[in-house]
Coordinates of C-alpha atoms and ligand atoms in Angstrom, one line a residue:
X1 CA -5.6 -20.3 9.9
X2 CA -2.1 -21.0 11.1
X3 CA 0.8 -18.8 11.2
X4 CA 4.5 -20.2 10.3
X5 CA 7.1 -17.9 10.2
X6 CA 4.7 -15.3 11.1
X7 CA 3.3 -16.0 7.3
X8 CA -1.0 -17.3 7.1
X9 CA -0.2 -21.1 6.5
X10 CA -2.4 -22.6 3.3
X11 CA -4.6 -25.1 5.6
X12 CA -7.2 -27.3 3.7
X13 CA -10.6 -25.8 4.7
X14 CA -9.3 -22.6 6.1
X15 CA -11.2 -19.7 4.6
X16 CA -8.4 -17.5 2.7
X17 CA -9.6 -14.3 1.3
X18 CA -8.9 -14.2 -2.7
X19 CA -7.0 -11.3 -4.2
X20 CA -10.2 -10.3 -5.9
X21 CA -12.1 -10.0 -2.6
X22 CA -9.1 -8.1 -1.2
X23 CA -9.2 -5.5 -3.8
X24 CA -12.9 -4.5 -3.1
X25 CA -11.7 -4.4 0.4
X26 CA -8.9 -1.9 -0.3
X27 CA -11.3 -0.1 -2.9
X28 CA -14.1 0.8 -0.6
X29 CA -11.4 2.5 1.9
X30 CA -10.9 5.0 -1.0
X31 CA -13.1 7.8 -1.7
X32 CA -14.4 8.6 -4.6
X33 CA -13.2 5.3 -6.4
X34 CA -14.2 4.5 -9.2
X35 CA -13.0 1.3 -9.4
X36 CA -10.7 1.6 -12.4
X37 CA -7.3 0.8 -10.3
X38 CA -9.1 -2.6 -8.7
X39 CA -9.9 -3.6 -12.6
X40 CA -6.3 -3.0 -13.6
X41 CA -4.9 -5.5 -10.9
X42 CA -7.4 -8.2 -11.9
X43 CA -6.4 -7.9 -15.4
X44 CA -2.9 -8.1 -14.4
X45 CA -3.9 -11.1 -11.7
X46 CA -5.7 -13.1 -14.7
X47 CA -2.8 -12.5 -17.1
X48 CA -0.3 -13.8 -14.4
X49 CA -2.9 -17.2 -14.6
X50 CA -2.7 -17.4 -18.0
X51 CA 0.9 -17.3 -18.2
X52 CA 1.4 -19.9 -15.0
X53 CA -0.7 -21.9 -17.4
X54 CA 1.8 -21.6 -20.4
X55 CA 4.8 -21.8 -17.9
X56 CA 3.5 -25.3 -16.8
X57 CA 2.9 -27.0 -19.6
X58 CA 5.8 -25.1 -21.8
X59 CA 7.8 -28.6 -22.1
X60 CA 5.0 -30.1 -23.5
X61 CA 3.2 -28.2 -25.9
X62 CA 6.7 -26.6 -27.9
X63 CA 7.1 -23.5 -26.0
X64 CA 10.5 -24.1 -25.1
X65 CA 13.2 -22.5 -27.5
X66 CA 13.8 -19.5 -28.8
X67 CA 11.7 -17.4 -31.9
X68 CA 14.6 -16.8 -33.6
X69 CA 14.1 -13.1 -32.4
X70 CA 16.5 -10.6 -30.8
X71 CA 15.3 -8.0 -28.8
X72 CA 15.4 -4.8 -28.3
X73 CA 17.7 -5.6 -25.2
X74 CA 20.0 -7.3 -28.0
X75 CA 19.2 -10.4 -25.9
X76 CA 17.7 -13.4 -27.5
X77 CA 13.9 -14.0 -27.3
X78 CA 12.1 -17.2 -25.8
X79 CA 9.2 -18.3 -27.1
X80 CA 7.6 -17.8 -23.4
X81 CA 9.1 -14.5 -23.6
X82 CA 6.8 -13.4 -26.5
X83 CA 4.1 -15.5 -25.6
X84 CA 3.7 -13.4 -22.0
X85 CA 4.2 -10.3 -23.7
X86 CA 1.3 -11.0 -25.7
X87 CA -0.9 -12.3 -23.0
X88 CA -0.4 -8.7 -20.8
X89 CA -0.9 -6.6 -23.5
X90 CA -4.1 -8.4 -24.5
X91 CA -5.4 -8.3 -20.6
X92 CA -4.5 -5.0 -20.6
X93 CA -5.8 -4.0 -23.7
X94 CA -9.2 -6.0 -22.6
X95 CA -9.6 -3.9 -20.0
X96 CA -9.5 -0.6 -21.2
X97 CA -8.0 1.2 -17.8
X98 CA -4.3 1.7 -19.3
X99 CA -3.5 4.5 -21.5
X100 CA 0.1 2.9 -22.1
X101 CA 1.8 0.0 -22.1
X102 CA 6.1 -0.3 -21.8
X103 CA 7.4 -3.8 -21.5
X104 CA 10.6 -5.3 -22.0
X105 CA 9.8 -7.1 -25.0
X106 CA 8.8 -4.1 -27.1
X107 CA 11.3 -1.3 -28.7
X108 CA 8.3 1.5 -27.9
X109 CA 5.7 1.8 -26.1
X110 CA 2.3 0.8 -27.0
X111 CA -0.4 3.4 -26.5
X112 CA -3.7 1.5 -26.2
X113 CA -5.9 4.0 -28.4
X114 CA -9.8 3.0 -28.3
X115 CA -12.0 6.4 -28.8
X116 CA -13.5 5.9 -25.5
X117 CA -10.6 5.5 -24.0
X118 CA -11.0 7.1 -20.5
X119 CA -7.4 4.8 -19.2
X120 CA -5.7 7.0 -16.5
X121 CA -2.5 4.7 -16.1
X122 CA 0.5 3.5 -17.3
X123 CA 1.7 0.2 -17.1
X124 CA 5.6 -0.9 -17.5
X125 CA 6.5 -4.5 -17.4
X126 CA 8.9 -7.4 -18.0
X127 CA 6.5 -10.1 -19.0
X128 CA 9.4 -12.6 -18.5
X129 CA 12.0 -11.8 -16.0
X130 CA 15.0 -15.1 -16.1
X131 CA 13.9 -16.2 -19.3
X132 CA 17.5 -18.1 -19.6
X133 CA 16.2 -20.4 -17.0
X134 CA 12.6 -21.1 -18.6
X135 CA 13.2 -24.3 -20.7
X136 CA 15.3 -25.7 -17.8
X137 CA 12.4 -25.8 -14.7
X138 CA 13.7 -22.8 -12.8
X139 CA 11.8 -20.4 -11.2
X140 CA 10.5 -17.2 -13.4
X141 CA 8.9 -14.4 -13.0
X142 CA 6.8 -11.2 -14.2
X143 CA 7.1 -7.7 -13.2
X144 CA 4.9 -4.6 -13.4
X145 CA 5.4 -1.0 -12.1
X146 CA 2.0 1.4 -12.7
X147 CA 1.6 4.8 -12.7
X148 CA -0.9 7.1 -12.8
X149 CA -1.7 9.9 -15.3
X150 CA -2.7 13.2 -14.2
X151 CA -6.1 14.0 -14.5
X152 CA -5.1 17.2 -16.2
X153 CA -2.8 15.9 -18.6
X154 CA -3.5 16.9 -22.1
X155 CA -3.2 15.0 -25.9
X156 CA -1.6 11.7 -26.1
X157 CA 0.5 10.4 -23.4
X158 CA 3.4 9.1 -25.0
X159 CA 6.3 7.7 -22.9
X160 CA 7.9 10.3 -23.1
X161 CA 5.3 12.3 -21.0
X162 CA 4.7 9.5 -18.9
X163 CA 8.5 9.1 -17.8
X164 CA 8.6 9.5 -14.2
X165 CA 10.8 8.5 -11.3
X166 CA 9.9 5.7 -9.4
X167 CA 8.7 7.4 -6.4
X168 CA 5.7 8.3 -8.9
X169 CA 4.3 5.1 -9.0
X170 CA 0.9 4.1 -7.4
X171 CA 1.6 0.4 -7.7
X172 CA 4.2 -2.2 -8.1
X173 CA 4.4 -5.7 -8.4
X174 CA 5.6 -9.4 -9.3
X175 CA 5.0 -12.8 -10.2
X176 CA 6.9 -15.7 -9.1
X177 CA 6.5 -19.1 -10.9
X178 CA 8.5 -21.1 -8.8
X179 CA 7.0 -24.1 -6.3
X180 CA 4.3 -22.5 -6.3
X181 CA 3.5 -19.4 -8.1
X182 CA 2.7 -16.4 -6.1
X183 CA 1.5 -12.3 -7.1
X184 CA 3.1 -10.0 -4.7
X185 CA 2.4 -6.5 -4.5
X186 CA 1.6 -2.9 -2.8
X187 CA 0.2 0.0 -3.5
X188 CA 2.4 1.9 -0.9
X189 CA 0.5 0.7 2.3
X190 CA 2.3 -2.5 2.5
X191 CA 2.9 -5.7 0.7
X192 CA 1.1 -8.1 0.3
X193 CA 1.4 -11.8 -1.2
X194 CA -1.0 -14.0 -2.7
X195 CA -0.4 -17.8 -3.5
X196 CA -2.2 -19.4 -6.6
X197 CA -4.6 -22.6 -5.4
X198 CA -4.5 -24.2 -8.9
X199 CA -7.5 -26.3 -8.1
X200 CA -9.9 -23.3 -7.9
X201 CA -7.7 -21.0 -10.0
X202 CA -7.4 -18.6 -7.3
X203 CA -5.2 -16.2 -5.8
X204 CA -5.3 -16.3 -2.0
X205 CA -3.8 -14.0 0.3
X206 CA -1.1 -16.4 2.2
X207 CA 1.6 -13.3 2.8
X208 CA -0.1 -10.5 4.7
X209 CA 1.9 -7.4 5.7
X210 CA 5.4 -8.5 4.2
X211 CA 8.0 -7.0 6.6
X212 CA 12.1 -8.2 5.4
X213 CA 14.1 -9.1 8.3
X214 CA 16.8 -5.9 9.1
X215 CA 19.8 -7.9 8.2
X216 CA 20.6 -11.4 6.5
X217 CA 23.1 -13.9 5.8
X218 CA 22.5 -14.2 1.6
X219 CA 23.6 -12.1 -0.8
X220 CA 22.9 -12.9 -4.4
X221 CA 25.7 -11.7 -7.2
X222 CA 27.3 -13.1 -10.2
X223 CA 30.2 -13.7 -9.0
X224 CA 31.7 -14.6 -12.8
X225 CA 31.8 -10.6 -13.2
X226 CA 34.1 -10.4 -10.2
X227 CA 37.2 -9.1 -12.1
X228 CA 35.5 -6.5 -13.4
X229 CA 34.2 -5.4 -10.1
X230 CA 35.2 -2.4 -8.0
X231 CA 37.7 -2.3 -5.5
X232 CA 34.7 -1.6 -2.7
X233 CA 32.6 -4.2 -4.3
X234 CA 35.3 -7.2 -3.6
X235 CA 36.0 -5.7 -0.2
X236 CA 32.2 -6.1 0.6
X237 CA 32.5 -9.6 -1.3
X238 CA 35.6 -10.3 0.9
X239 CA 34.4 -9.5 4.0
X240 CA 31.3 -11.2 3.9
X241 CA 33.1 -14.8 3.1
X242 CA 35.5 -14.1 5.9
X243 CA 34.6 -16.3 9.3
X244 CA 33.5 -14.6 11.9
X245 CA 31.0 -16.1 14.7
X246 CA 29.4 -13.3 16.3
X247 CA 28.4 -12.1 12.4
X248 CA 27.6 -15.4 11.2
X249 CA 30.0 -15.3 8.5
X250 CA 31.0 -16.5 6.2
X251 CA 27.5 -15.3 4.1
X252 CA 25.6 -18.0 1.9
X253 CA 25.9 -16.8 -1.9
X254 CA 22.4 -17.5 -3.1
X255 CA 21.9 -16.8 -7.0
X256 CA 18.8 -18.2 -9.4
X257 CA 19.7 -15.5 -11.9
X258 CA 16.0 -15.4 -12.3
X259 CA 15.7 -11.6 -10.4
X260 CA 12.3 -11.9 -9.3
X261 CA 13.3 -15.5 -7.6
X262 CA 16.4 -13.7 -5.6
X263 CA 14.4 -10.8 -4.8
X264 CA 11.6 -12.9 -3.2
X265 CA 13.9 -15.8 -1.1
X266 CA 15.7 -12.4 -0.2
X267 CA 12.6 -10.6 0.8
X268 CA 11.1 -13.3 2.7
X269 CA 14.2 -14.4 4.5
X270 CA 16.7 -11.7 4.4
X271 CA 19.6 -10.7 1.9
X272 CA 20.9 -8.7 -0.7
X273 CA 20.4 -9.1 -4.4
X274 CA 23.6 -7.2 -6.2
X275 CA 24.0 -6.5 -10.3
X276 CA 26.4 -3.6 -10.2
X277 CA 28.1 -1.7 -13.3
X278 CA 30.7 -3.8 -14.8
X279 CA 32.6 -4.0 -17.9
X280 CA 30.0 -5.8 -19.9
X281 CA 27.6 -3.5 -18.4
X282 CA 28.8 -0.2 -17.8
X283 CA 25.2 1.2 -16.5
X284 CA 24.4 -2.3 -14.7
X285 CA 22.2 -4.7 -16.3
X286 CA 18.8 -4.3 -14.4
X287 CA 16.0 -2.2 -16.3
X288 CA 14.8 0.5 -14.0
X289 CA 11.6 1.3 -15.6
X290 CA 10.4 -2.2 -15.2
X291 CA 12.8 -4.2 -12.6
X292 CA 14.9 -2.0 -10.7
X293 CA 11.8 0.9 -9.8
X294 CA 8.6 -1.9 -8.8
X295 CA 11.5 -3.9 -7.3
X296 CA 12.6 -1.1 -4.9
X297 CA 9.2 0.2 -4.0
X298 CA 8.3 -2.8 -2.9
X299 CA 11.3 -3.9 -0.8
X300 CA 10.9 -0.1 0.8
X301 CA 7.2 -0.6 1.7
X302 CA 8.7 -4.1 3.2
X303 CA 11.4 -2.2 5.5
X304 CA 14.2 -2.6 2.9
X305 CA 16.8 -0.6 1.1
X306 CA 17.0 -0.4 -2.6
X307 CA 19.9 1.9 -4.2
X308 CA 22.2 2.5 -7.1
X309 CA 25.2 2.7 -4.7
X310 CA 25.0 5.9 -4.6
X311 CA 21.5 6.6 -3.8
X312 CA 18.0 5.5 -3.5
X313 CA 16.3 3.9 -7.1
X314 CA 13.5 5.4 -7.0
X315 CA 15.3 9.1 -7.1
X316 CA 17.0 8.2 -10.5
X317 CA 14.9 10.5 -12.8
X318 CA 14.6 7.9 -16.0
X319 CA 15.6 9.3 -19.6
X320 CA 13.9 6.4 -21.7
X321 CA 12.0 3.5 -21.1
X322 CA 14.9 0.6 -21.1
X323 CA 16.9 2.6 -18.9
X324 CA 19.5 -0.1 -17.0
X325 CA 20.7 1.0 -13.9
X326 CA 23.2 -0.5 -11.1
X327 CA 21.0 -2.4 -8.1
X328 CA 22.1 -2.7 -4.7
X329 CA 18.5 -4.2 -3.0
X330 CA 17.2 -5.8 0.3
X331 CA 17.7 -5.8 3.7
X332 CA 18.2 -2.6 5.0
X333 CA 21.3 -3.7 7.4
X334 CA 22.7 -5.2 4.0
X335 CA 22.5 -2.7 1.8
X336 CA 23.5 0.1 4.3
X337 CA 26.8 -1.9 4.3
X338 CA 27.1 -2.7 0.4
X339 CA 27.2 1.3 -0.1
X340 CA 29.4 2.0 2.6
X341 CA 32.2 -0.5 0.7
X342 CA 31.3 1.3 -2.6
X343 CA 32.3 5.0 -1.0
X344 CA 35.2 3.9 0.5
X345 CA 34.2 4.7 3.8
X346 CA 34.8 1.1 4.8
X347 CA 37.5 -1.3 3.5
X348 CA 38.5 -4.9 3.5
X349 CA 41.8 -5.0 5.7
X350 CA 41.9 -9.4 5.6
Ligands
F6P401 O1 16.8 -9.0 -16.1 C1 17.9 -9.5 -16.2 C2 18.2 -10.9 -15.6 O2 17.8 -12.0 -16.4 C3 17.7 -11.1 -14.2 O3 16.5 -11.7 -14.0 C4 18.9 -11.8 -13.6 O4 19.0 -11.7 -12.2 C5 20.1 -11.3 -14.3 O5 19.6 -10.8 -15.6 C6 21.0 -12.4 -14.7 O6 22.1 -11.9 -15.3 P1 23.5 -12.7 -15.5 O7 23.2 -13.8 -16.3 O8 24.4 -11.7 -16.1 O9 23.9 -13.1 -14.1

């Protein structure tokens, strides 16, 4: 194996280890495993497949377009949109290890009643993350966020009960579907990133150990909200287009508006993904349950900063399942100097 950017190179004939193989790994480390939590990320891993499947061939088969649907975002739904929903809820479902299900796409959340049901975790989701760019070849993505109930817990678990700040979680993770489409994820002892080889319809572990470089030159923002921004958020804006050598400034704005695309280029390179409040969105836009809370314990276990601008995501104690939140996120140096702006404590002098 060769190493490029200090990331395991795909080399033909190399011997990769799959994700599969890596699970047993990490599941033999564990005491007392049963094996439940390894079963949950291969359901997730072949649910991901199935919906790379759908993503590729979605121009040819009428999967484009919308159902006609609104949901319960008040946003319109695709067809892939529904069509991922479906496939993680059936994966999940198969498998029998989650007590509850929360995903974007669904008002409530789904408990997963079987009367043998012996599921110990919870997972939350956004099937489709960018779905605006899905009929138009841009780069998608899925994110999940698990937690784990305790093994005390009496009666139903209903969201309610299974409400828990992001620190909670045991496990967090994405899909990209971009040039490739690639599973990223930790369970707080790193990240880790696995690249699909479509010819043996495998995952393979191309991205060990994750770190995101300290600072970065990209920052990723719609900058059509900019009016409604506040004062500190132009300053930051302002001062990171203004030349200066020894910073390399001006910054490179960098925006998909597919989150899980921004979040990886920016994890992987350096940079700051930005979706404050604004007048549209007075709480921010980003979901915290099932964007904002996988997202930031992921960049943390990478070396990175995620925060509301006022204070680390995965404090925010969540009041109901599509919670938004405002999402500062990314390299540490970065977001150190986003929140700075926001208090005051720095300010944009030209
Ligand atoms: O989850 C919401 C989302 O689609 C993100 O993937 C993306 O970054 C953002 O919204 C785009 O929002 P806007 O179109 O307002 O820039």
């Amino acid at each position: 194996m060769s190493q490029v950017n200090g990331f395991t190179q795909m080399v033909a004939g190399s011997a990769f280890m799959t994700l599969e193989q890596f699970i047993i790994e990490r599941e033999q480390e564990a005491p007392g495993s049963k094996g439940q939590f390894s079963r949950l990320i291969r359901d997730i891993s072949v649910a991901a497949k199935i919906v790379d499947r759908d993503v590729r061939k979605a121009g040819l088969v009428d999967l484009y377009g919308e159902t006609g649907d609104i949901n319960v975002q008040g946003e319109v739904q695709a067809k892939l949109d529904l069509l991922a929903h479906e496939e993680f809820v059936r994966a999940l479902r198969r498998g029998g290890e989650v007590c509850l299900i929360g995903s974007e796409e669904h008002a409530e959340a789904i408990p997963l009643l079987f009367d043998d049901c012996q599921g110990k975790y919870v997972v939350l989701f956004d099937p489709l993350d960018g779905s605006s760019n899905v009929d138009v070849n841009v780069s998608i993505g899925t994110i999940f966020s698990i937690y784990r109930i305790p093994d005390d817990h009496e009666g139903n678990v209903t969201m309610q009960s299974a409400l828990q700040c992001g620190r909670k979680q045991v496990a967090a993770g994405y899909v990209v579907y971009g040039s490739s489409t690639m599973l990223v994820y930790t369970t707080g002892a790193g990240v880790y990133g696995f690249t699909l080889d479509p010819s043996i319809g495998e995952f393979l572990l191309s991205h060990p150990q994750i770190r995101t470089p300290e600072d970065g030159t990209m920052y990723s923002a719609n900058e059509g909200n900019y009016n409604s921004w506040s004062r500190g958020l132009k300053d930051y804006i302002k001062w990171m287009q203004t030349e200066d050598e020894a910073t390399s400034r001006p910054y490179t704005t960098r925006y998909i508006g597919s989150f899980v695309a921004d979040f990886h280029r920016n994890l992987i390179k350096g940079g700051v993904y930005i979706y404050p409040a604004n007048a549209r969105n007075p709480n921010g836009k980003l979901r915290l349950m099932y964007e904002a809370n996988p997202m930031a314990f992921i960049v943390e276990q990478a070396g990175g900063i995620a925060s509301t601008g006022h204070g680390p995501i995965l404090d925010v104690e969540p009041q109901a399942l599509h919670d938004r939140t405002p999402l500062f996120i990314g390299s540490p140096r970065m977001v150190e100097m986003a929140t700075e702006y926001l208090r005051g404590e720095r300010v944009y002098e030209g």
